[in-house]
Amino acid sequence: MFKRGMTMLLGASLLSACGASDTEVIQLDYIENHWNAESYTKEGEIVQIPETKEVLSACEGKRTTKLEGDITVYQTVIAGREELVSTISPYTMKVVTYMEGDERYVVCRETFTHQLMMETIDVFPTFVDTSQGVRLPRLPSVEQASPSLKEQLAEADVLDFDGKPITPFPHTLLKVTPALYGDLEIELGGKVIRHPIAQFEPMGIEMPNQQIAIGYEKETSRPYVLYSYDGRFFVPHPIVFSELEDPESTENEVYPELDMKTVATSRELHEKESIPLYTLTYMKEEQRVTETMAVRFVPGTLLKEGDEPAPMFEDWMPEYEEGPRVIIHREPFDGKTLSHSDFLEATSKESKEVVKILEEAELVKRSGDSFDFRYVTLIDGLKGQEFEISYTQRSKKVDIYLTDPLRGQTFKLSSEGAEAFLDIFPRMMES
């Protein structure tokens, strides 16, 4: 399961570490040159946002779950961490949306989850464009698609699902007006399928032309739900009417004489109310069977103070070890992924040891000669800290110094700490 943020084990110690001088060695913060923040205009153009730290620190105040008034969404900014080294989690990203109702709000989520947290703010950051807001309804709606849109779907390239061509039924095309926040669920025979067919969130103002339709795979006539967030690219979702004892046989199940009929009426979807969209008729065991597909909207809930977001689709997401990671590297991070020869990375267990070693370092007024690997970077969640590392060779031991360039302070590792540090990174002394 994907893990986030500080571990409970080290959360307190990382923020309260101090050496003999009572000066905190570890002071995690957002490292701006590790991140890229950008927004999109309504014309789809990318705009770089230089205030990366302001974006990353959004939603760190007191949370609120009360969203009052008619909501106008102004701007969404996506902050993504540059791929520093290949072993750092690729899911590290933060999505921040600025909007206004009775108050001004900022809403945030990290990429591995669809759960949102929100806080009220007095003023918007200077980069937020409030001249062209978009009003988003609390509830979604479904309506009949125009003949021209159905014709576009009929002429579209054949869709593909896992190498299988999917042909759409153009007459089943419906337009979906997205809601502010929540899930659009599909029901078959009164049962909700496992994953939502669509998930709405405030940044959805960039995807207002959403559509739903039904398609089929020619060889087996197996039906698929087709969903599009942009009105151009449709994602096929296979329809399974019943749980089979042998799930693999589902792929080869045949639906003879498949016929589709749209029964939806143009209307708003009320909370958790099931609305029929289609009837699907096919032959099963020499009997003609009709299934009804319905849709319902489940509003999203905002995370309360102290709640941690749950990962989405954790059953297929790669597992990443929790806790801080320590990287030793030759050159500063400059937005490019370092090659394997240019960095040394401690394991999760070793990183915790390094953190403890750093906690016990003492503030001093000198440094030493530079190592070939002259930089140390500590990363924990979205935050991190960078040091420059140097040493002094004595007759029987090595003194190791870590300089925080932002504070202009240098810390000396204890004799035991320096020895343990070199045991973790033996290549440090090769150059």
Coordinates of N, CA and C in Angstrom, one line a residue, residues 56-205:
L56 N 2.6 24.4 -2.4 CA 2.8 23.2 -1.6 C 2.3 23.4 -0.2
S57 N 2.4 24.6 0.3 CA 2.0 24.8 1.7 C 0.5 25.0 1.9
A58 N -0.3 25.0 0.8 CA -1.7 25.2 0.8 C -2.4 24.0 1.7
C59 N -3.4 24.4 2.4 CA -4.2 23.4 3.2 C -3.5 22.9 4.4
E60 N -2.5 23.7 4.9 CA -1.8 23.3 6.1 C -2.4 23.9 7.3
G61 N -3.3 24.8 7.1 CA -4.0 25.5 8.2 C -5.1 24.6 8.8
K62 N -6.0 25.3 9.5 CA -7.2 24.6 10.1 C -8.1 24.2 9.0
R63 N -8.5 22.9 8.9 CA -9.4 22.5 7.9 C -10.9 22.8 8.2
T64 N -11.6 22.9 7.1 CA -13.1 23.1 7.2 C -13.8 22.1 6.3
T65 N -14.9 21.7 6.7 CA -15.7 20.7 5.9 C -17.0 21.4 5.4
K66 N -17.1 22.7 5.7 CA -18.4 23.4 5.3 C -18.1 24.3 4.1
L67 N -18.7 24.0 3.0 CA -18.6 24.7 1.8 C -19.9 25.4 1.5
E68 N -19.9 26.7 1.7 CA -21.1 27.5 1.7 C -21.2 28.3 0.4
G69 N -22.5 28.5 0.0 CA -22.8 29.4 -1.1 C -22.6 28.7 -2.5
D70 N -22.9 29.5 -3.6 CA -22.7 29.0 -4.9 C -21.2 29.1 -5.2
I71 N -20.7 28.0 -5.7 CA -19.2 27.9 -5.9 C -18.7 28.3 -7.2
T72 N -17.7 29.2 -7.3 CA -17.0 29.6 -8.5 C -15.6 29.1 -8.4
V73 N -15.2 28.4 -9.3 CA -13.8 27.9 -9.3 C -13.0 28.8 -10.2
Y74 N -11.8 29.2 -9.7 CA -11.0 30.1 -10.5 C -9.8 29.4 -11.1
Q75 N -9.0 28.6 -10.4 CA -7.8 28.1 -10.9 C -7.3 26.9 -10.2
T76 N -6.7 26.0 -10.9 CA -6.1 24.8 -10.3 C -4.6 24.8 -10.7
V77 N -3.8 24.5 -9.7 CA -2.3 24.5 -9.9 C -1.9 23.0 -9.5
I78 N -1.0 22.4 -10.3 CA -0.5 21.1 -10.1 C 1.0 21.2 -9.8
A79 N 1.4 20.8 -8.6 CA 2.8 20.8 -8.3 C 3.3 19.4 -8.3
G80 N 4.3 19.1 -9.1 CA 4.9 17.8 -9.2 C 6.3 17.8 -8.9
R81 N 6.8 16.8 -8.2 CA 8.2 16.7 -7.8 C 8.9 16.1 -9.1
E82 N 10.1 16.8 -9.3 CA 10.9 16.3 -10.4 C 11.4 14.9 -10.0
E83 N 11.6 14.0 -11.0 CA 12.1 12.7 -10.7 C 13.6 12.8 -10.4
L84 N 13.9 12.9 -9.1 CA 15.3 13.1 -8.6 C 16.1 11.9 -8.9
V85 N 15.6 10.8 -8.4 CA 16.2 9.5 -8.6 C 15.1 8.5 -8.9
S86 N 15.3 7.4 -9.5 CA 14.3 6.5 -10.0 C 13.5 5.8 -8.8
T87 N 14.2 5.8 -7.7 CA 13.5 5.0 -6.6 C 12.6 5.9 -5.7
I88 N 12.6 7.2 -6.0 CA 11.6 8.1 -5.3 C 10.2 7.9 -5.9
S89 N 9.2 7.8 -5.0 CA 7.9 7.5 -5.5 C 7.4 8.4 -6.6
P90 N 6.9 7.9 -7.7 CA 6.4 8.8 -8.8 C 5.0 9.3 -8.5
Y91 N 4.4 9.0 -7.4 CA 3.1 9.5 -7.1 C 3.1 10.8 -6.3
T92 N 4.3 11.4 -6.1 CA 4.4 12.6 -5.3 C 4.0 13.8 -6.1
M93 N 2.8 14.3 -5.8 CA 2.2 15.4 -6.5 C 1.1 16.0 -5.6
K94 N 0.9 17.3 -5.8 CA -0.2 18.0 -5.1 C -1.0 18.8 -6.0
V95 N -2.3 18.7 -5.9 CA -3.2 19.4 -6.8 C -4.0 20.4 -5.9
V96 N -3.9 21.7 -6.2 CA -4.5 22.7 -5.4 C -5.4 23.6 -6.2
T97 N -6.7 23.7 -5.8 CA -7.7 24.5 -6.5 C -8.2 25.7 -5.6
Y98 N -8.3 26.8 -6.2 CA -8.7 28.1 -5.5 C -10.1 28.4 -6.0
M99 N -11.1 28.6 -5.1 CA -12.5 28.8 -5.4 C -13.1 29.7 -4.4
E100 N -14.3 30.1 -4.7 CA -15.0 31.1 -3.8 C -16.5 30.8 -3.8
G101 N -17.1 30.8 -2.6 CA -18.5 30.8 -2.4 C -18.8 31.9 -1.4
D102 N -19.4 31.6 -0.3 CA -19.6 32.7 0.7 C -18.3 33.1 1.3
E103 N -17.3 32.3 1.2 CA -15.9 32.6 1.6 C -15.0 32.2 0.5
R104 N -13.7 32.5 0.7 CA -12.6 32.0 -0.2 C -12.1 30.7 0.3
Y105 N -11.9 29.7 -0.6 CA -11.5 28.4 -0.2 C -10.3 28.0 -1.1
V106 N -9.5 27.1 -0.5 CA -8.4 26.4 -1.2 C -8.6 24.9 -0.9
V107 N -8.6 24.1 -1.9 CA -8.9 22.7 -1.8 C -7.7 21.9 -2.3
C108 N -7.2 20.9 -1.6 CA -6.0 20.2 -2.0 C -6.2 18.7 -2.0
R109 N -5.4 18.0 -2.8 CA -5.3 16.6 -2.7 C -3.9 16.2 -3.2
E110 N -3.5 15.0 -2.8 CA -2.3 14.4 -3.3 C -2.7 13.4 -4.4
T111 N -1.8 13.1 -5.3 CA -2.2 12.4 -6.5 C -2.7 10.9 -6.2
F112 N -2.2 10.4 -5.1 CA -2.5 9.0 -4.9 C -3.9 8.8 -4.3
T113 N -4.7 9.9 -4.1 CA -6.0 9.8 -3.4 C -6.9 10.7 -4.1
H114 N -8.2 10.4 -4.0 CA -9.3 11.3 -4.5 C -10.0 12.0 -3.4
Q115 N -9.5 11.8 -2.1 CA -10.1 12.6 -1.0 C -9.4 13.9 -0.9
L116 N -10.3 14.9 -0.6 CA -9.9 16.3 -0.6 C -9.8 16.9 0.9
M117 N -9.0 17.8 1.1 CA -9.0 18.6 2.3 C -9.1 20.1 1.9
M118 N -9.7 20.9 2.8 CA -10.0 22.3 2.4 C -9.9 23.2 3.6
E119 N -9.5 24.4 3.3 CA -9.4 25.5 4.3 C -9.9 26.8 3.8
T120 N -10.4 27.6 4.6 CA -10.8 29.0 4.2 C -9.5 29.9 4.2
I121 N -9.5 30.8 3.3 CA -8.3 31.8 3.3 C -8.9 33.2 3.2
D122 N -8.1 34.1 3.6 CA -8.5 35.5 3.6 C -8.4 36.1 2.2
V123 N -7.3 35.8 1.5 CA -7.0 36.3 0.2 C -6.4 35.2 -0.7
F124 N -6.6 35.3 -2.0 CA -6.0 34.4 -2.9 C -4.6 34.8 -3.1
P125 N -3.7 33.9 -3.4 CA -2.3 34.2 -3.9 C -2.4 35.1 -5.1
T126 N -1.3 35.9 -5.3 CA -1.3 36.9 -6.4 C -1.4 36.2 -7.8
F127 N -1.0 34.9 -7.9 CA -1.0 34.3 -9.2 C -2.4 33.8 -9.6
V128 N -3.4 33.8 -8.7 CA -4.7 33.3 -9.0 C -5.5 34.3 -9.8
D129 N -5.9 33.9 -11.0 CA -6.7 34.8 -11.9 C -8.2 34.7 -11.5
T130 N -8.7 35.7 -11.0 CA -10.1 35.7 -10.6 C -11.0 36.4 -11.6
S131 N -10.5 36.7 -12.7 CA -11.3 37.5 -13.7 C -12.2 36.5 -14.5
Q132 N -11.9 35.2 -14.5 CA -12.7 34.3 -15.4 C -13.0 33.1 -14.6
G133 N -13.8 33.2 -13.6 CA -14.2 32.0 -12.8 C -15.3 31.2 -13.5
V134 N -15.4 29.9 -13.1 CA -16.5 29.0 -13.7 C -17.3 28.5 -12.5
R135 N -18.6 28.7 -12.7 CA -19.6 28.2 -11.7 C -19.7 26.7 -11.8
L136 N -19.5 25.9 -10.7 CA -19.7 24.5 -10.8 C -20.9 24.1 -9.9
P137 N -21.8 23.3 -10.4 CA -23.0 22.9 -9.6 C -22.6 21.9 -8.6
R138 N -23.4 21.8 -7.5 CA -23.2 20.7 -6.5 C -23.6 19.3 -7.0
L139 N -24.5 19.3 -8.0 CA -25.0 18.0 -8.5 C -24.7 17.9 -10.0
P140 N -24.4 16.7 -10.5 CA -24.2 16.6 -11.9 C -25.6 16.4 -12.6
S141 N -25.6 16.5 -13.9 CA -26.8 16.2 -14.7 C -26.4 15.4 -15.9
V142 N -27.4 14.8 -16.5 CA -27.3 14.0 -17.7 C -28.3 14.5 -18.7
E143 N -27.9 14.6 -19.9 CA -28.9 15.1 -21.0 C -28.5 14.4 -22.3
Q144 N -29.5 14.4 -23.2 CA -29.3 13.8 -24.5 C -28.3 14.5 -25.3
A145 N -27.4 13.8 -26.0 CA -26.4 14.4 -26.8 C -27.0 14.8 -28.1
S146 N -26.5 15.8 -28.7 CA -27.0 16.4 -30.0 C -26.7 15.4 -31.1
P147 N -27.4 15.4 -32.2 CA -27.1 14.5 -33.4 C -25.7 14.7 -33.9
S148 N -25.2 15.9 -33.8 CA -23.8 16.1 -34.3 C -22.8 15.4 -33.5
L149 N -23.0 15.4 -32.1 CA -22.0 14.7 -31.3 C -22.1 13.1 -31.5
K150 N -23.4 12.7 -31.7 CA -23.5 11.2 -32.0 C -22.9 10.8 -33.3
E151 N -22.9 11.8 -34.3 CA -22.3 11.5 -35.5 C -20.8 11.5 -35.4
Q152 N -20.2 12.4 -34.5 CA -18.8 12.4 -34.3 C -18.4 11.0 -33.7
L153 N -19.2 10.5 -32.8 CA -18.8 9.2 -32.1 C -18.9 8.1 -33.2
A154 N -19.8 8.2 -34.0 CA -19.9 7.1 -35.1 C -18.7 7.1 -36.0
E155 N -18.2 8.3 -36.2 CA -17.1 8.4 -37.2 C -15.7 8.3 -36.5
A156 N -15.7 8.2 -35.2 CA -14.5 8.2 -34.4 C -13.7 6.9 -34.8
D157 N -12.4 6.9 -34.5 CA -11.6 5.7 -34.7 C -12.1 4.6 -33.7
V158 N -12.0 3.4 -34.1 CA -12.4 2.3 -33.3 C -11.6 2.3 -32.0
L159 N -12.3 2.2 -30.8 CA -11.7 2.2 -29.5 C -11.0 0.9 -29.3
D160 N -10.1 0.9 -28.3 CA -9.3 -0.3 -28.0 C -9.3 -0.5 -26.5
F161 N -9.5 -1.8 -26.1 CA -9.4 -2.2 -24.7 C -8.5 -3.4 -24.7
D162 N -7.3 -3.3 -24.2 CA -6.4 -4.4 -24.0 C -6.3 -5.2 -25.3
G163 N -6.1 -4.4 -26.4 CA -5.9 -5.0 -27.7 C -7.2 -5.5 -28.4
K164 N -8.3 -5.3 -27.8 CA -9.6 -5.7 -28.4 C -10.3 -4.4 -29.0
P165 N -10.7 -4.4 -30.2 CA -11.4 -3.2 -30.8 C -12.8 -3.1 -30.2
I166 N -13.2 -1.9 -29.8 CA -14.5 -1.6 -29.3 C -15.2 -0.7 -30.2
T167 N -16.5 -1.1 -30.6 CA -17.3 -0.3 -31.5 C -18.4 0.4 -30.7
P168 N -18.5 1.7 -30.8 CA -19.6 2.4 -30.0 C -20.9 2.3 -30.6
F169 N -22.0 2.3 -29.8 CA -23.3 2.5 -30.2 C -23.6 4.0 -30.2
P170 N -23.5 4.7 -31.3 CA -23.7 6.2 -31.2 C -25.0 6.7 -30.6
H171 N -26.1 5.9 -30.8 CA -27.3 6.4 -30.3 C -27.4 6.4 -28.7
T172 N -26.4 5.7 -28.1 CA -26.4 5.7 -26.6 C -25.7 6.9 -26.0
L173 N -25.1 7.8 -26.8 CA -24.3 8.9 -26.3 C -25.1 9.9 -25.5
L174 N -24.6 10.2 -24.3 CA -25.3 11.1 -23.4 C -24.2 12.1 -22.9
K175 N -24.6 13.4 -22.7 CA -23.7 14.4 -22.1 C -23.8 14.4 -20.6
V176 N -22.7 14.6 -20.0 CA -22.7 14.6 -18.5 C -22.1 16.0 -18.1
T177 N -22.9 16.7 -17.3 CA -22.4 18.0 -16.7 C -21.8 17.6 -15.3
P178 N -20.5 17.8 -15.2 CA -19.8 17.4 -13.9 C -20.3 18.2 -12.7
A179 N -20.2 17.5 -11.6 CA -20.5 18.2 -10.3 C -19.2 18.7 -9.7
L180 N -19.3 19.5 -8.6 CA -18.1 20.0 -7.9 C -17.2 18.9 -7.4
Y181 N -17.8 17.9 -6.7 CA -17.0 16.9 -6.0 C -17.9 15.7 -5.7
G182 N -17.4 14.5 -6.1 CA -18.1 13.3 -5.8 C -17.9 12.2 -6.9
D183 N -18.6 11.1 -6.7 CA -18.4 9.9 -7.6 C -19.7 9.7 -8.4
L184 N -19.5 9.3 -9.7 CA -20.6 8.8 -10.5 C -20.5 7.3 -10.6
E185 N -21.4 6.7 -10.0 CA -21.4 5.2 -9.9 C -22.4 4.6 -10.9
I186 N -22.0 3.4 -11.4 CA -22.9 2.6 -12.3 C -23.5 1.4 -11.5
E187 N -24.8 1.2 -11.7 CA -25.4 0.1 -11.1 C -25.9 -0.9 -12.2
L188 N -25.7 -2.2 -12.0 CA -26.2 -3.2 -12.9 C -27.0 -4.2 -12.1
G189 N -28.3 -4.3 -12.4 CA -29.2 -5.2 -11.7 C -29.3 -4.7 -10.2
G190 N -29.2 -3.5 -10.0 CA -29.3 -2.9 -8.6 C -28.0 -3.0 -7.8
K191 N -26.9 -3.5 -8.4 CA -25.7 -3.6 -7.7 C -24.7 -2.6 -8.3
V192 N -23.9 -2.0 -7.4 CA -22.9 -1.0 -7.9 C -21.7 -1.7 -8.3
I193 N -21.1 -1.4 -9.4 CA -19.9 -1.9 -9.9 C -18.8 -1.4 -8.9
R194 N -17.6 -2.1 -9.0 CA -16.6 -1.9 -8.0 C -16.0 -0.4 -7.9
H195 N -15.7 0.1 -9.1 CA -15.1 1.4 -9.1 C -16.0 2.4 -9.8
P196 N -16.0 3.7 -9.4 CA -16.9 4.7 -10.0 C -16.5 4.9 -11.5
I197 N -17.5 5.2 -12.3 CA -17.2 5.4 -13.7 C -16.6 6.8 -13.9
A198 N -16.8 7.7 -13.0 CA -16.2 9.0 -13.1 C -16.1 9.6 -11.7
Q199 N -15.1 10.4 -11.5 CA -14.8 11.0 -10.2 C -14.7 12.5 -10.5
F200 N -15.6 13.3 -9.9 CA -15.6 14.7 -10.1 C -14.8 15.4 -9.0
E201 N -14.1 16.5 -9.3 CA -13.4 17.3 -8.3 C -13.4 18.7 -8.9
P202 N -13.0 19.7 -8.0 CA -13.1 21.1 -8.4 C -12.3 21.4 -9.7
M203 N -11.2 20.7 -9.9 CA -10.4 21.0 -11.1 C -11.1 20.6 -12.4
G204 N -12.3 20.0 -12.2 CA -13.1 19.6 -13.4 C -13.5 20.7 -14.3
I205 N -13.3 21.9 -13.9 CA -13.7 23.0 -14.8 C -12.9 22.9 -16.1

